[in-house]
């Protein structure tokens, strides 16, 4: 059974009493109301799971519980069991390393994406690398900035250009990202460089297989573009020989 743990930061000594600052005062008060008046304390091991990671994990459990209707404890037990099976060893939130906790958060986030379970996109901060985040949002159709599933548009970070036909685009040649209408508009208002600096991600190029599965292009369209490129190359070679 995972135990509730708190992180205390030493403040000062007053007489025979020691003052600490606690990272999660509300949770600590809940324990006090339950009659828990004595706590064990030990020096922090900075290689072990942090309370910030625990908060993120339990917030994800609550999001999944709220969406699915399963009790939070059942969500927790099932996901821990699935994760333990994947890593082929026992797993506990009370004594795992920071590295393993990060892997578990990634596992839970990808579970949410796979089953279209809405969750607070802040859970991805410092956990999912930017490129993976952009990929997941493209595949599972969420705004990469805010997680919205409404008014989605695929943005081409490499600008299509004025006067070009936006309905005739080879998506294989562009870095793509999924944005809602609000953030797509912001991208074009402030420009690609400022947008990337503000939100800390860039679009990514997708494989042909993934572009086909997302129905961004058909195989026929790809073949037509390839034929067009072939003719352009031949024409360029002819011109260079003149």
Tab-separated table of C-alpha atoms in Angstrom:
chain	number	residue	atom	x	y	z
A	1	UNK	CA	0.000	0.000	0.000
A	2	UNK	CA	1.452	3.393	-0.965
A	3	UNK	CA	1.829	5.769	1.969
A	4	UNK	CA	1.111	9.472	1.884
A	5	UNK	CA	4.403	11.329	2.075
A	6	UNK	CA	5.166	15.016	2.506
A	7	UNK	CA	8.219	17.101	1.813
A	8	UNK	CA	9.275	19.443	4.606
A	9	UNK	CA	11.783	22.270	4.282
A	10	UNK	CA	13.590	23.371	7.450
A	11	UNK	CA	12.722	26.912	8.540
A	12	UNK	CA	14.113	27.593	12.005
A	13	UNK	CA	14.482	26.350	15.587
A	14	UNK	CA	12.584	28.160	18.337
A	15	UNK	CA	13.544	26.847	21.757
A	16	UNK	CA	12.842	23.118	21.757
A	17	UNK	CA	10.584	23.346	18.694
A	18	UNK	CA	11.581	23.040	15.055
A	19	UNK	CA	9.650	24.847	12.308
A	20	UNK	CA	9.260	23.412	8.828
A	21	UNK	CA	7.522	24.552	5.663
A	22	UNK	CA	5.368	21.802	4.130
A	23	UNK	CA	4.812	21.349	0.409
A	24	UNK	CA	1.148	20.282	0.592
A	25	UNK	CA	-0.531	21.947	3.570
A	26	UNK	CA	-4.095	21.031	2.534
A	27	UNK	CA	-3.302	17.312	2.354
A	28	UNK	CA	-1.445	17.534	5.665
A	29	UNK	CA	-4.484	19.166	7.303
A	30	UNK	CA	-6.665	16.342	5.980
A	31	UNK	CA	-4.384	13.838	7.693
A	32	UNK	CA	-4.601	15.823	10.932
A	33	UNK	CA	-8.393	15.791	10.752
A	34	UNK	CA	-8.240	12.005	10.421
A	35	UNK	CA	-6.424	11.883	13.761
A	36	UNK	CA	-2.917	11.389	12.425
A	37	UNK	CA	-0.850	13.448	14.856
A	38	UNK	CA	2.538	11.708	14.667
A	39	UNK	CA	4.693	11.506	11.537
A	40	UNK	CA	8.011	9.916	10.696
A	41	UNK	CA	10.654	12.221	9.237
A	42	UNK	CA	13.852	11.355	7.408
A	43	UNK	CA	16.373	13.294	5.287
A	44	UNK	CA	15.175	13.649	1.707
A	45	UNK	CA	16.744	11.454	-0.959
A	46	UNK	CA	16.770	13.647	-4.063
A	47	UNK	CA	16.952	10.583	-6.302
A	48	UNK	CA	13.564	9.367	-5.070
A	49	UNK	CA	10.106	10.367	-6.315
A	50	UNK	CA	9.272	13.975	-5.464
A	51	UNK	CA	6.022	15.228	-4.043
A	52	UNK	CA	5.544	17.321	-7.201
A	53	UNK	CA	5.591	14.061	-9.170
A	54	UNK	CA	3.138	12.446	-6.753
A	55	UNK	CA	0.764	15.404	-7.099
A	56	UNK	CA	0.924	15.116	-10.879
A	57	UNK	CA	0.241	11.371	-10.740
A	58	UNK	CA	-2.725	11.657	-8.385
A	59	UNK	CA	-4.166	14.532	-10.428
A	60	UNK	CA	-4.067	12.213	-13.458
A	61	UNK	CA	-5.758	9.471	-11.433
A	62	UNK	CA	-8.541	11.925	-10.530
A	63	UNK	CA	-8.970	13.009	-14.161
A	64	UNK	CA	-9.280	9.373	-15.270
A	65	UNK	CA	-11.638	8.569	-12.400
A	66	UNK	CA	-13.871	11.563	-13.171
A	67	UNK	CA	-14.071	10.634	-16.850
A	68	UNK	CA	-14.488	6.863	-16.562
A	69	UNK	CA	-16.531	6.621	-13.368
A	70	UNK	CA	-14.096	4.147	-11.804
A	71	UNK	CA	-13.042	4.795	-8.207
A	72	UNK	CA	-9.712	6.570	-7.961
A	73	UNK	CA	-8.163	3.657	-6.028
A	74	UNK	CA	-9.217	1.218	-8.759
A	75	UNK	CA	-7.713	3.488	-11.433
A	76	UNK	CA	-4.485	3.644	-9.447
A	77	UNK	CA	-4.311	-0.130	-8.873
A	78	UNK	CA	-5.031	-0.987	-12.522
A	79	UNK	CA	-2.504	1.446	-13.954
A	80	UNK	CA	0.195	0.381	-11.500
A	81	UNK	CA	-0.444	-3.258	-12.411
A	82	UNK	CA	-0.235	-2.501	-16.162
A	83	UNK	CA	2.947	-0.485	-15.665
A	84	UNK	CA	4.534	-3.193	-13.481
A	85	UNK	CA	3.773	-5.719	-16.214
A	86	UNK	CA	5.446	-3.466	-18.814
A	87	UNK	CA	8.613	-2.915	-16.786
A	88	UNK	CA	8.592	-6.540	-15.512
A	89	UNK	CA	9.010	-5.659	-11.833
A	90	UNK	CA	7.043	-4.448	-8.839
A	91	UNK	CA	6.276	-0.744	-8.694
A	92	UNK	CA	5.300	1.432	-5.724
A	93	UNK	CA	4.706	5.169	-5.568
A	94	UNK	CA	6.069	5.294	-2.031
A	95	UNK	CA	9.653	4.359	-2.804
A	96	UNK	CA	10.358	4.564	-6.543
A	97	UNK	CA	13.059	6.714	-8.097
A	98	UNK	CA	12.403	10.026	-9.814
A	99	UNK	CA	13.352	8.439	-13.126
A	100	UNK	CA	10.839	5.614	-12.692
A	101	UNK	CA	8.149	8.069	-11.545
A	102	UNK	CA	8.724	10.082	-14.724
A	103	UNK	CA	8.326	6.905	-16.799
A	104	UNK	CA	5.064	6.143	-14.977
A	105	UNK	CA	3.706	9.669	-15.607
A	106	UNK	CA	4.503	9.273	-19.313
A	107	UNK	CA	2.770	5.891	-19.273
A	108	UNK	CA	-0.396	7.367	-17.697
A	109	UNK	CA	-0.417	10.363	-20.058
A	110	UNK	CA	-0.141	8.109	-23.105
A	111	UNK	CA	-2.933	5.959	-21.643
A	112	UNK	CA	-5.117	9.097	-21.512
A	113	UNK	CA	-4.265	9.963	-25.114
A	114	UNK	CA	-4.952	6.405	-26.298
A	115	UNK	CA	-8.413	6.297	-24.743
A	116	UNK	CA	-9.352	9.957	-25.364
A	117	UNK	CA	-9.486	10.773	-21.663
A	118	UNK	CA	-9.261	14.541	-21.055
A	119	UNK	CA	-6.604	15.619	-18.569
A	120	UNK	CA	-4.828	18.771	-17.464
A	121	UNK	CA	-2.193	19.421	-20.131
A	122	UNK	CA	0.141	20.788	-17.398
A	123	UNK	CA	0.842	17.145	-16.544
A	124	UNK	CA	3.016	16.998	-19.671
A	125	UNK	CA	5.365	19.754	-18.487
A	126	UNK	CA	8.859	18.430	-17.686
A	127	UNK	CA	7.627	14.891	-18.358
A	128	UNK	CA	6.867	14.380	-22.053
A	129	UNK	CA	9.560	15.723	-24.370
A	130	UNK	CA	8.312	18.400	-26.747
A	131	UNK	CA	8.562	16.316	-29.920
A	132	UNK	CA	6.620	13.414	-28.390
A	133	UNK	CA	4.001	15.847	-27.090
A	134	UNK	CA	3.490	17.332	-30.573
A	135	UNK	CA	3.249	13.829	-32.056
A	136	UNK	CA	0.657	12.657	-29.506
A	137	UNK	CA	-1.464	15.760	-30.012
A	138	UNK	CA	-1.414	15.275	-33.779
A	139	UNK	CA	-2.322	11.594	-33.597
A	140	UNK	CA	-4.982	11.980	-30.910
A	141	UNK	CA	-6.273	15.360	-32.090
A	142	UNK	CA	-5.667	17.766	-29.248
A	143	UNK	CA	-4.370	21.314	-29.280
A	144	UNK	CA	-0.680	21.082	-28.430
A	145	UNK	CA	-0.889	24.250	-26.323
A	146	UNK	CA	-4.067	23.890	-24.285
A	147	UNK	CA	-5.346	20.359	-24.887
A	148	UNK	CA	-8.628	21.531	-26.437
A	149	UNK	CA	-10.441	19.165	-28.797
A	150	UNK	CA	-12.591	21.910	-30.314
A	151	UNK	CA	-11.924	23.874	-33.519
A	152	UNK	CA	-8.757	21.956	-34.319
A	153	UNK	CA	-6.547	22.877	-37.265
A	154	UNK	CA	-3.261	21.417	-38.455
A	155	UNK	CA	-0.691	24.166	-38.546
A	156	UNK	CA	2.283	24.182	-40.926
A	157	UNK	CA	5.201	25.658	-39.035
A	158	UNK	CA	7.024	26.001	-42.350
A	159	UNK	CA	4.750	28.614	-43.863
A	160	UNK	CA	2.801	27.556	-46.944
A	161	UNK	CA	3.171	31.047	-48.354
A	162	UNK	CA	0.875	33.675	-49.791
A	163	UNK	CA	-0.671	32.796	-53.138
A	164	UNK	CA	-0.057	29.063	-52.783
A	165	UNK	CA	-2.962	26.644	-52.886
A	166	UNK	CA	-3.532	25.412	-49.309
A	167	UNK	CA	-5.634	22.556	-50.663
A	168	UNK	CA	-2.681	21.342	-52.706
A	169	UNK	CA	0.021	20.813	-50.093
A	170	UNK	CA	2.492	17.983	-49.733
A	171	UNK	CA	2.328	17.545	-45.955
A	172	UNK	CA	5.439	15.377	-46.097
A	173	UNK	CA	7.507	18.508	-46.672
A	174	UNK	CA	6.218	20.439	-43.664
A	175	UNK	CA	6.612	20.444	-39.907
A	176	UNK	CA	3.122	19.985	-38.493
A	177	UNK	CA	1.421	20.668	-35.178
A	178	UNK	CA	-2.190	20.455	-34.010
A	179	UNK	CA	-3.652	23.745	-32.745
A	180	UNK	CA	-7.084	24.978	-31.776
A	181	UNK	CA	-8.494	28.004	-33.603
A	182	UNK	CA	-7.360	30.378	-30.838
A	183	UNK	CA	-3.740	29.224	-30.843
A	184	UNK	CA	-3.622	28.796	-34.612
A	185	UNK	CA	-4.624	32.466	-34.905
A	186	UNK	CA	-2.004	33.410	-32.330
A	187	UNK	CA	0.667	31.547	-34.315
A	188	UNK	CA	-0.041	33.656	-37.390
A	189	UNK	CA	-0.380	36.865	-35.376
A	190	UNK	CA	2.961	36.657	-33.554
A	191	UNK	CA	4.924	34.513	-36.009
A	192	UNK	CA	6.544	31.084	-35.820
A	193	UNK	CA	9.664	32.156	-33.904
A	194	UNK	CA	7.815	34.024	-31.134
A	195	UNK	CA	5.226	31.234	-30.882
A	196	UNK	CA	7.909	28.557	-30.438
A	197	UNK	CA	9.740	30.665	-27.854
A	198	UNK	CA	6.502	31.201	-25.912
A	199	UNK	CA	5.253	27.588	-25.904
A	200	UNK	CA	8.561	25.683	-26.221
A	201	UNK	CA	7.788	23.301	-29.044
A	202	UNK	CA	8.148	23.031	-32.822
A	203	UNK	CA	6.124	21.165	-35.397
A	204	UNK	CA	7.339	17.760	-36.536
A	205	UNK	CA	7.488	15.915	-39.842
A	206	UNK	CA	5.369	12.771	-39.979
A	207	UNK	CA	6.094	9.549	-41.800
A	208	UNK	CA	4.114	8.748	-44.940
A	209	UNK	CA	2.393	5.918	-43.071
A	210	UNK	CA	1.262	8.284	-40.304
A	211	UNK	CA	0.122	10.952	-42.781
A	212	UNK	CA	-1.995	8.331	-44.513
A	213	UNK	CA	-3.444	7.033	-41.233
A	214	UNK	CA	-4.412	10.585	-40.206
A	215	UNK	CA	-5.941	11.089	-43.664
A	216	UNK	CA	-3.941	14.237	-44.263
A	217	UNK	CA	-3.177	12.909	-47.738
A	218	UNK	CA	-4.165	9.922	-49.840
A	219	UNK	CA	-1.725	7.588	-51.559
A	220	UNK	CA	-2.972	8.986	-54.872
A	221	UNK	CA	-2.043	12.533	-53.812
A	222	UNK	CA	1.416	11.382	-52.748
A	223	UNK	CA	1.929	9.645	-56.074
A	224	UNK	CA	0.802	12.776	-57.944
A	225	UNK	CA	3.272	14.931	-56.022
A	226	UNK	CA	6.065	12.424	-56.641
A	227	UNK	CA	5.287	12.479	-60.380
A	228	UNK	CA	5.276	16.281	-60.313
A	229	UNK	CA	8.682	16.314	-58.579
A	230	UNK	CA	10.025	13.843	-61.152
A	231	UNK	CA	8.909	16.061	-64.047
A	232	UNK	CA	10.371	19.157	-62.383
A	233	UNK	CA	13.693	17.369	-61.910
A	234	UNK	CA	13.758	16.258	-65.546
A	235	UNK	CA	12.946	19.769	-66.723
A	236	UNK	CA	15.685	21.214	-64.545
A	237	UNK	CA	18.209	18.751	-65.994
A	238	UNK	CA	17.124	19.611	-69.529
A	239	UNK	CA	17.481	23.332	-68.825
A	240	UNK	CA	20.942	22.838	-67.345
A	241	UNK	CA	22.059	21.028	-70.512
A	242	UNK	CA	20.926	23.857	-72.837
